[in-house]
C-alpha positions as MATLAB code, in Angstrom:
seq = 'MRFTPQLPRLFALALLATCSAETVQAGETMDELSAVDPPPIWQAPIFSPGPAPDTIALQGTRGAAGFDPQLAYVPKTERPEAGGREPLPFRADILADATPRPFGRGERVEIVAGDRMTIACTKGDFPAGAVFSFAGRFPQEAAFEIVVDGHLETVGLALVRKGGDASRPADLIGSYDPSSNRIFVPAGVATGDAELVLLCPTGGTHVEIASLTLEPRRVARDATHGAWIWDAAGWLDCPDALLEKLRAAGLDEIYLQLPLGDSTTFDPWTDFLRHFRDAGVRIVAVEGDPAMVLDHGRRNAVLRATRLAAFRREHPGLIAGVQYDVEPYLLAAHAADPETSWRAWAELIVELRGIFDAPVSVVVPFWMMGDPTARTALTKAVAHVDDLVVMAYRTDFGAIEDISAPWLEFAASESIGVRIALENGPLPIEHHRIYRRAQAGEVALLAGPISTVELHPGPVHESPGRKVYAFSHEVVTDPLRTTFDGDLAGLAAARTRLTETLSAWPYFRGLAFHGLIALSESTSHGGCDARDR';
ca = [
      27.020   -0.401   12.444;
      26.261   -3.658   13.286;
      24.850   -4.606   17.087;
      25.603   -7.600   19.061;
      23.623   -7.885   22.381;
      26.495   -7.679   24.897;
      24.495   -8.381   28.105;
      22.101  -11.485   28.179;
      18.824  -10.608   29.665;
      19.250  -12.229   33.036;
      22.750  -10.246   33.596;
      21.368   -7.440   32.712;
      18.226   -7.650   35.342;
      21.327   -8.143   37.463;
      23.191   -5.521   36.558;
      20.211   -3.347   37.179;
      19.718   -4.649   40.777;
      23.152   -3.678   41.716;
      21.755   -0.191   41.144;
      19.644   -0.270   43.569;
      17.656    2.490   46.485;
      20.139    1.530   49.194;
      23.658    2.474   46.258;
      21.755    5.307   45.341;
      21.401    6.461   48.766;
      25.174    6.350   49.643;
      25.637    9.395   47.301;
      25.621    8.754   44.042;
      22.311    9.975   41.867;
      20.847    8.841   38.938;
      22.496   11.786   37.048;
      25.706   10.287   38.358;
      24.870    6.679   37.275;
      24.230    7.944   33.798;
      26.962    9.853   33.621;
      28.798    6.005   33.327;
      26.631    4.254   30.764;
      27.929    2.978   27.947;
      27.484    5.282   25.183;
      25.921    4.803   22.009;
      26.427    2.328   19.368;
      23.383    3.703   16.861;
      21.536    6.333   16.728;
      18.492    7.627   14.772;
      16.219   10.286   14.298;
      12.609    9.160   15.348;
       9.301   11.255   14.672;
       7.648   11.510   18.122;
       5.391   14.685   18.444;
       3.794   14.878   21.727;
       4.902   13.033   25.001;
       7.447   10.146   25.358;
       5.373    7.170   23.672;
       5.038    3.864   25.646;
       6.729    1.699   22.998;
       9.587    2.182   20.554;
      10.765   -0.438   18.340;
      13.898   -0.592   15.880;
      13.912   -2.603   12.464;
      16.859   -4.252   10.932;
      17.809   -7.451    9.877;
      20.219  -10.005   11.347;
      23.251  -11.358   10.281;
      26.386  -13.261   11.611;
      27.439  -10.328   13.292;
      24.015   -9.545   15.255;
      21.070   -7.627   15.065;
      21.620   -4.130   12.563;
      19.240   -1.384   12.793;
      18.172    0.737   10.459;
      14.943    2.348   11.647;
      13.913    3.440   14.536;
       9.576    3.892   14.806;
       6.953    4.119   17.140;
       4.518    0.895   16.540;
       1.284    1.617   14.851;
      -0.941    0.971   17.701;
       0.150    4.324   19.274;
      -0.782    6.268   16.136;
      -4.196    7.362   15.795;
      -6.133    5.369   13.097;
      -7.472    7.086    9.993;
     -11.542    6.881   10.792;
     -14.001    5.435    8.303;
     -15.361    2.139    7.346;
     -13.710   -0.908    5.628;
     -15.190   -1.524    2.110;
     -16.821   -5.156    2.230;
     -14.773   -7.578    0.133;
     -15.337   -8.868   -2.681;
     -16.330  -12.928   -3.134;
     -16.753  -13.281    0.601;
     -19.484  -14.118    2.610;
     -20.966  -11.141    3.895;
     -24.165  -12.544    5.994;
     -22.093  -12.705    9.164;
     -21.462   -9.069    8.585;
     -24.889   -8.026    8.534;
     -27.263   -6.704   10.988;
     -30.163   -7.430   10.156;
     -33.568   -5.299   11.455;
     -37.799   -5.855   10.693;
     -39.267   -2.732    9.870;
     -42.926   -2.586    9.007;
     -46.255   -1.706   11.221;
     -48.253   -5.136   13.204;
     -44.896   -6.861   13.681;
     -45.350   -8.480   10.503;
     -41.695   -9.759   10.081;
     -39.713  -12.496   12.428;
     -35.757  -12.879   11.663;
     -34.219  -15.726   13.536;
     -30.170  -16.158   12.633;
     -28.418  -18.924   12.461;
     -26.302  -20.546    9.863;
     -28.743  -20.281    7.460;
     -30.802  -17.062    8.420;
     -34.552  -17.133    7.873;
     -36.965  -14.760    7.741;
     -40.684  -15.345    8.131;
     -43.651  -12.905    7.270;
     -46.821  -13.017    8.290;
     -49.740  -11.512    5.868;
     -50.801   -8.287    5.661;
     -51.353   -5.199    3.741;
     -48.399   -2.476    4.891;
     -45.244   -2.920    3.989;
     -42.701   -4.645    6.213;
     -39.784   -6.720    5.848;
     -35.948   -6.507    6.959;
     -32.940   -4.337    6.535;
     -29.602   -5.280    6.448;
     -26.670   -3.115    7.561;
     -23.243   -3.524    7.713;
     -20.128   -2.822    9.544;
     -17.924   -2.423    6.614;
     -19.828   -0.520    3.629;
     -20.059   -1.068    0.034;
     -17.322   -0.690   -2.554;
     -17.393    2.599   -3.681;
     -17.596    3.399   -7.521;
     -17.393   -0.326   -8.447;
     -19.011   -2.111  -10.480;
     -20.404   -5.312   -8.794;
     -23.173   -8.166   -7.994;
     -25.055   -9.010   -4.729;
     -26.032  -12.629   -4.981;
     -28.079  -13.970   -2.437;
     -28.131  -17.833   -1.617;
     -31.106  -18.878   -0.277;
     -35.000  -18.787   -1.367;
     -36.355  -16.552   -1.843;
     -40.041  -16.855   -2.677;
     -41.991  -13.919   -3.475;
     -40.000  -11.557   -1.907;
     -38.740   -7.900   -3.625;
     -34.722   -7.319   -3.126;
     -33.187   -3.777   -3.202;
     -30.441   -1.794   -2.602;
     -31.378    1.351   -0.957;
     -29.436    4.722    0.008;
     -29.488    5.171    4.079;
     -32.925    6.698    5.150;
     -34.239    6.182    1.953;
     -37.484    4.132    0.794;
     -37.117    0.841   -1.476;
     -40.703    1.550   -2.855;
     -39.273    4.906   -4.203;
     -36.897    4.349   -7.681;
     -34.581    7.688   -6.496;
     -33.682    5.847   -3.020;
     -32.084    2.933   -5.264;
     -29.384    1.740   -6.481;
     -28.958   -0.249   -9.388;
     -31.676   -3.258  -10.191;
     -32.603   -6.523   -8.745;
     -33.194  -10.001  -11.057;
     -35.507  -11.768   -9.141;
     -35.241  -14.990  -11.654;
     -31.251  -15.345  -10.063;
     -31.613  -13.163   -6.728;
     -28.502  -10.576   -7.916;
     -28.499   -6.664   -7.799;
     -26.684   -5.163  -10.235;
     -24.693   -1.763   -9.386;
     -23.341    0.217  -12.282;
     -19.799    1.501  -11.532;
     -19.804    5.346  -10.592;
     -22.467    4.909   -7.858;
     -21.842    6.015   -4.902;
     -22.995    3.292   -2.208;
     -21.341    3.480    1.013;
     -23.886    3.654    3.625;
     -26.500    1.960    1.369;
     -28.457   -0.963    3.207;
     -30.278   -3.926    1.990;
     -33.455   -3.929    2.248;
     -35.646   -7.383    1.683;
     -40.027   -6.218    1.096;
     -42.581   -8.944    2.179;
     -45.112   -9.451    0.006;
     -48.713   -8.974    1.423;
     -49.665  -12.733    1.364;
     -47.026  -13.855    3.791;
     -43.796  -16.056    3.267;
     -41.063  -17.768    5.042;
     -37.538  -17.095    3.534;
     -34.034  -18.834    4.140;
     -30.759  -17.012    3.264;
     -27.819  -19.331    3.069;
     -25.044  -16.657    2.297;
     -24.609  -12.999    0.642;
     -21.962  -12.107   -1.455;
     -20.692   -9.440   -3.998;
     -19.243  -10.073   -7.339;
     -17.065   -7.871   -9.066;
     -18.298   -6.761  -12.792;
     -15.379   -6.047  -15.083;
     -15.554   -2.224  -16.674;
     -12.059   -1.698  -16.893;
     -11.307   -3.182  -20.671;
      -8.157   -1.373  -21.165;
      -5.849   -2.614  -18.452;
      -1.884   -3.055  -19.288;
       0.633   -4.991  -17.097;
       4.082   -3.495  -16.969;
       7.397   -4.173  -14.890;
      10.240   -2.275  -14.002;
      14.215   -2.192  -15.671;
      15.997   -0.462  -13.666;
      19.824   -1.213  -15.200;
      18.514   -1.707  -19.190;
      21.785   -1.347  -20.850;
      23.053   -4.766  -20.732;
      19.910   -5.031  -23.020;
      20.975   -2.831  -25.341;
      22.681   -5.167  -27.727;
      19.905   -7.927  -27.997;
      16.911   -6.239  -27.940;
      15.392   -9.229  -29.529;
      15.794  -11.004  -26.137;
      14.345   -8.784  -23.893;
      11.248   -8.507  -26.148;
      10.495  -12.148  -25.718;
      11.137  -12.244  -21.884;
       7.632   -9.306  -21.877;
       5.985  -11.417  -24.133;
       6.605  -14.095  -22.355;
       5.602  -12.691  -19.227;
       2.385  -10.754  -20.810;
       4.098   -7.486  -20.146;
       2.731   -4.434  -22.674;
       4.769   -1.700  -20.944;
       8.056   -1.054  -19.056;
       9.556    1.066  -16.937;
      13.172    2.223  -17.772;
      15.512    4.174  -16.121;
      17.496    5.850  -18.948;
      20.809    7.529  -18.512;
      20.356   11.487  -18.949;
      23.903   12.505  -18.235;
      24.090   14.539  -21.738;
      22.466   14.530  -24.789;
      24.778   12.257  -26.319;
      24.317    9.262  -24.241;
      20.738    9.156  -25.783;
      22.566    8.484  -29.250;
      22.577    4.137  -28.576;
      18.884    4.099  -27.144;
      16.832    5.502  -29.765;
      16.948    2.385  -31.970;
      16.535    0.146  -28.762;
      13.266    2.702  -28.046;
      12.057    2.108  -31.350;
      12.814   -1.325  -31.237;
       9.854   -1.823  -28.697;
       7.331    0.682  -29.907;
       7.783   -0.700  -32.772;
       6.683   -3.986  -31.283;
       3.758   -2.487  -29.840;
       5.456   -2.222  -26.191;
       4.983    1.139  -24.205;
       7.933    2.768  -23.080;
       7.709    4.742  -19.574;
      10.908    6.750  -18.490;
      11.208    5.980  -14.812;
      13.019    8.503  -12.141;
      13.656    7.750   -8.421;
      15.742    8.761   -5.846;
      14.757    9.722   -2.172;
      17.336   12.407   -2.047;
      15.074   14.286   -4.879;
      13.102   15.997   -1.997;
      16.442   17.582   -0.405;
      17.684   21.117   -2.054;
      20.699   19.508   -4.085;
      18.646   16.264   -5.360;
      15.721   18.583   -6.506;
      18.205   20.684   -8.881;
      19.254   17.211  -10.168;
      15.902   15.925  -10.723;
      14.590   19.300  -12.593;
      17.935   18.990  -14.752;
      17.424   15.201  -15.662;
      14.015   16.025  -16.546;
      14.817   19.035  -19.067;
      17.338   16.714  -21.009;
      14.659   14.205  -20.994;
      11.817   16.285  -22.135;
      13.888   17.630  -25.036;
      14.808   14.216  -26.049;
      10.868   13.532  -26.022;
      11.007   16.657  -28.335;
      13.258   15.581  -30.518;
      12.312   11.851  -30.465;
       8.590   12.312  -30.804;
       6.467    8.393  -29.315;
       9.508    6.931  -28.355;
       8.669    7.600  -24.941;
       5.019    7.321  -24.103;
       5.273    9.210  -20.034;
       7.275    9.623  -17.469;
       6.989    7.568  -13.629;
       8.842    9.292  -10.384;
       9.698    6.670   -7.972;
      10.344    8.996   -4.822;
      10.586    7.934   -1.558;
      11.480   10.668    0.962;
      10.355    8.365    4.418;
      13.495    5.971    3.248;
      16.133    9.394    3.964;
      17.315    9.070    7.901;
      15.870   13.010    7.742;
      12.395   12.254    7.661;
      11.862   10.431   10.285;
      12.524   13.449   12.399;
      10.405   15.848    9.933;
       8.212   13.801    8.130;
       5.982   16.847    7.535;
       8.871   18.925    5.758;
       9.642   15.977    3.992;
       6.735   15.224    2.011;
       5.572   18.927    1.671;
       9.213   19.008   -0.301;
       7.960   15.836   -1.860;
       4.886   17.286   -3.118;
       6.222   20.790   -4.518;
       8.855   18.596   -6.321;
       6.144   16.374   -8.527;
       4.339   19.772   -9.247;
       7.502   21.280  -10.561;
       8.433   18.255  -12.382;
       5.010   17.784  -13.689;
       4.887   21.555  -15.380;
       7.886   20.432  -17.572;
       6.531   17.460  -19.509;
       3.585   17.543  -22.265;
       3.335   13.780  -21.394;
       1.097   11.653  -18.556;
       3.437   11.375  -15.906;
       2.734    9.065  -13.409;
       3.940    8.781   -9.647;
       5.094    5.374   -7.665;
       2.923    6.080   -3.621;
       3.118    3.420   -0.726;
       0.014    1.889   -0.269;
      -0.609    3.178    3.635;
       0.197    7.125    2.519;
      -3.752    7.344    2.576;
      -4.154    6.564    6.438;
      -1.015    8.676    6.779;
      -2.355   12.263    7.687;
       1.150   13.991    6.727;
       1.185   12.036    3.606;
      -2.452   12.406    2.530;
      -2.136   16.064    2.948;
       1.170   15.905    0.802;
      -1.279   13.558   -1.891;
      -3.822   16.057   -1.670;
      -2.152   18.828   -3.346;
      -0.073   16.385   -5.956;
      -2.744   14.687   -6.978;
      -4.320   17.296   -9.424;
      -0.821   17.436  -11.112;
      -0.610   13.839  -12.517;
      -1.953   11.503  -14.170;
      -1.565    7.705  -12.670;
      -0.601    6.599   -9.154;
       1.285    3.380   -8.944;
       0.530    1.787   -5.213;
       2.896   -0.183   -4.144;
       0.607   -3.299   -2.833;
       3.565   -5.372   -1.542;
       1.660   -8.571   -0.271;
       0.885  -11.879   -1.725;
      -2.339  -12.856    0.432;
      -4.851  -11.826   -2.797;
      -7.167  -10.720   -0.445;
      -4.953   -8.519    1.389;
      -3.903   -6.900   -2.023;
      -7.937   -5.966   -2.932;
      -8.463   -4.535    0.415;
      -5.522   -2.704   -0.033;
      -6.473   -1.392   -3.720;
      -9.589   -0.662   -3.108;
      -9.591    2.735   -1.679;
      -7.516    3.891   -3.723;
      -9.150    2.899   -6.096;
     -12.417    4.764   -4.952;
      -9.927    7.731   -4.345;
      -8.779    7.320   -8.375;
     -12.656    7.531   -9.214;
     -13.098   11.061   -7.208;
      -9.802   12.159   -8.797;
     -10.658   10.902  -12.797;
      -7.157    9.322  -12.109;
      -5.970    6.219  -13.083;
      -4.383    3.604  -10.745;
      -2.035    0.584  -10.831;
      -1.276   -1.970   -8.294;
       2.518   -2.999   -8.033;
       3.682   -6.119   -7.144;
       6.773   -7.031   -5.682;
       8.788  -10.727   -7.217;
      12.217   -9.893   -6.086;
      14.557  -11.499   -3.232;
      13.587   -8.916    0.402;
      15.583  -10.009    3.516;
      14.402  -10.805    6.570;
      12.787   -8.136    8.896;
      13.172   -8.245   12.233;
      11.164   -5.883   14.187;
      12.946   -5.697   17.942;
      10.099   -4.356   20.785;
      10.940   -1.651   23.445;
       9.183   -0.628   26.335;
       9.285    2.344   29.094;
      11.318    1.107   32.198;
      13.983    2.685   34.393;
      16.847    0.893   32.620;
      17.261   -0.582   29.137;
      18.982   -0.351   25.763;
      17.353    1.764   24.156;
      17.216    5.928   24.813;
      14.313    8.649   23.974;
      16.874   12.169   23.940;
      14.059   15.255   23.688;
      15.047   17.855   21.639;
      13.950   20.316   18.252;
      14.913   16.568   16.798;
      14.055   13.591   18.750;
      16.860   11.181   18.035;
      16.831    7.241   19.868;
      19.866    6.066   21.064;
      20.695    2.096   20.965;
      23.663    1.038   23.795;
      25.456   -1.975   24.024;
      23.894   -2.191   27.685;
      21.237   -0.937   30.378;
      21.684    2.651   30.790;
      19.051    4.764   33.097;
      16.938    7.504   32.744;
      17.962   11.190   33.304;
      16.526   14.628   32.586;
      16.112   14.607   28.782;
      16.266   10.877   28.384;
      13.384    8.275   28.136;
      14.600    4.635   28.509;
      13.279    1.677   27.168;
      13.868   -2.051   27.681;
      13.564   -4.985   25.240;
      10.109   -6.502   25.413;
      10.229   -8.729   22.493;
      10.933   -9.287   18.763;
       8.752   -9.747   16.057;
       9.667  -11.361   12.775;
       8.275  -10.196    8.911;
       8.642  -13.456    6.832;
       9.449  -12.045    3.057;
       7.572  -14.211    1.348;
       4.293  -11.646    2.893;
       5.918   -9.254    0.929;
       7.157  -10.850   -2.494;
       6.568  -13.833   -4.502;
       9.796  -14.116   -4.720;
      10.144  -15.793   -7.850;
       6.990  -17.730   -7.640;
       5.873  -16.933  -11.168;
       3.095  -19.497  -10.828;
       1.634  -17.517   -7.725;
       2.209  -14.286   -9.801;
       0.480  -15.754  -12.668;
      -2.456  -16.573  -10.297;
      -2.632  -13.250   -9.073;
      -2.196  -11.357  -12.069;
      -5.704  -13.403  -13.276;
      -7.510  -12.741   -9.956;
      -6.843   -9.187   -9.799;
      -7.515   -8.000  -13.086;
     -10.522   -9.187  -12.445;
     -11.490   -8.196   -9.374;
     -10.064   -4.586   -9.501;
     -11.329   -3.831  -13.098;
     -14.861   -3.766  -11.840;
     -13.593    0.244  -10.907;
     -13.237    1.869  -14.299;
     -10.010    4.256  -13.192;
      -7.987    0.832  -12.692;
      -5.050    0.872  -15.154;
      -3.328   -2.435  -14.752;
      -0.606   -3.661  -12.698;
       3.200   -3.347  -12.196;
       5.883   -5.881  -11.390;
       9.205   -4.850   -9.477;
      11.754   -7.774  -10.131;
      10.433   -9.584  -12.870;
      12.848   -8.789  -15.222;
      15.575   -9.763  -12.665;
      18.519   -7.386  -12.188;
      20.709  -10.324  -13.067;
      19.194  -10.638  -16.565;
      20.255   -7.318  -17.405;
      24.121   -7.229  -16.597;
      26.789   -8.840  -18.861;
      27.054  -12.433  -17.643;
      27.874  -14.109  -20.686;
      26.509  -11.608  -23.347;
      23.596  -11.754  -25.004;
      23.765  -15.197  -25.781;
      23.671  -15.907  -22.240;
      20.308  -14.511  -21.480;
      18.691  -16.439  -24.282;
      19.242  -19.906  -22.228;
];
C-alpha cells in the first residue's frame, strides 16, 4: 500500500496543540485519545531488542502516489559497531595517518611534521630512529610494497612486528630495497599490528619524507570474470549470439538459472550447455530464493538440488559448479527474528552442500561480517563452501576496495576463494524517512514477542506498549552510488583497477557482474536476429 502524507507538517503541529494539557485535564486521558487515533496504513516487523530506540527509519520508494514503504529498521548509528582497525588503503598517501615517535638513547632523533616530514639524526653509536604507527592497519595476507617518496640518504627502513626489534631478522616482515625506497611484503603474512621503523646511521643524517603509499603486487593469476543470466531460455536458439556478447565483455563464466521442474526439461539445454563448455566458458548453475530458509522453500531447494546433481552425473563436465544466492533478509519475517532466519540459512547451505560433489559458492551481502548474527551463520556455513561471492554493490573504486579487503583477508584464513560482485542494472531511488521519539507522530512501535512498526496517515499518541515517533527528515540515496547502470566504460575501468588491486590477495577469484547481460536481451523480442543487432 502506498502512503501519501495526509497532514502537512505545520497542520500536524497545530493538531498536536489541540491535545494540550488543558484538554487532557478537562477529562480526556491519553488512552482515550489513542482510541481515536487513525488506523495504520502499513505495518512491518522490526528487529529492536532491548529498550525502544530513539530513532526508526522507513525505507522505500516514491512514485506518483507518494512514499511507498518497504522496510523498517533501526539506523546503524544505534547499533554496536564491529570492532577492529580498518585496513590501510592501497594507492593513497598514508603519511598523514602515521604517528611517528623517536626511540634510542641520548635524544639523537628530532621529528618535525609538515607537508614533508623531516627526521634529523645526530651522530651516535647506540641504535636510534623513528617508529611509525598507524590508526589503520596494514593489509593482512596480501602482497604489497611500501613505497617511500623522499630523500632517505643512508637510513635503514623495516616493517617490524609490533614490539619487535628491527635488528632481529625474525621480527622483520618483508625485505627492504634501498635503491628504490621500497619494502616488499609477500602474501600470506600477518601484518596487522606491524610498525614501520626508520633506523638512523651512526654518522647522523637528515631525512625528508614526502609521502608513504602502499602498492598492490599481483599474486592471484587465475582470476576469471562472470555474469548472471537469470533467464537464459531466450538464448536457447541462438547460443552463438550470447557467446559473442560474453567474449566482447571478456567473460569466462556464466551463472545460469536452469529449469528444474523434471528431468525432461533438461533435454533442450544439453546441447546449449555443451556449446559453451566447448567454447571454454565455465557454466555455474545458480539457485536463489529468500524463501529457501523457510520450511516449504527448503524442501523445494533440496528437491531442485537433487535433480541438478542427477543431471551432473548424467552429463559430466557440463556444469562446473553450483551457486546459491539466498538472501533471507529480503523476507518480512527476517526483520522480526534475524537470528532464526540466519541460522536457517546456515543449515540450508550445509544441507545443500552435502548433495553435490561439485564446487559450491554462496552469494553474501558485503555487510554480513559486520552483523554479529549474520557472521555467526557465516562461520557455521563457510567450512562447507568453496567460494564466496560478495555483493560489493558500489561504484566508487576506493569504496569497493575497502569492502573487499576484509573479505579477502577472511578468505585467506579459511582457504576459500572470494569473487567480488558489481551491479550494472537499473535500481530505483531509495528514500529513507527518519523518525524520532516524540509524544505524538505518524510512526508507532508496538512491543510484543515480535516488535512491529506501524505507519499512520496522521499523528498518533504514545500509550502503554506503544512508543511513538515523529518525522524528522528524509535521506535520498542516489542509485548511481550502487550501480553502474549501463555505464560500460566505467564498468571496464572498475574491472581493470579492481583486478589489479584485489589480485594482491591469493584467494581472489575474479569479478561477477549483475545486470551486464540484460534481462531484456534474453526475452523473445523479435527472436535471435533482434539480439544480434
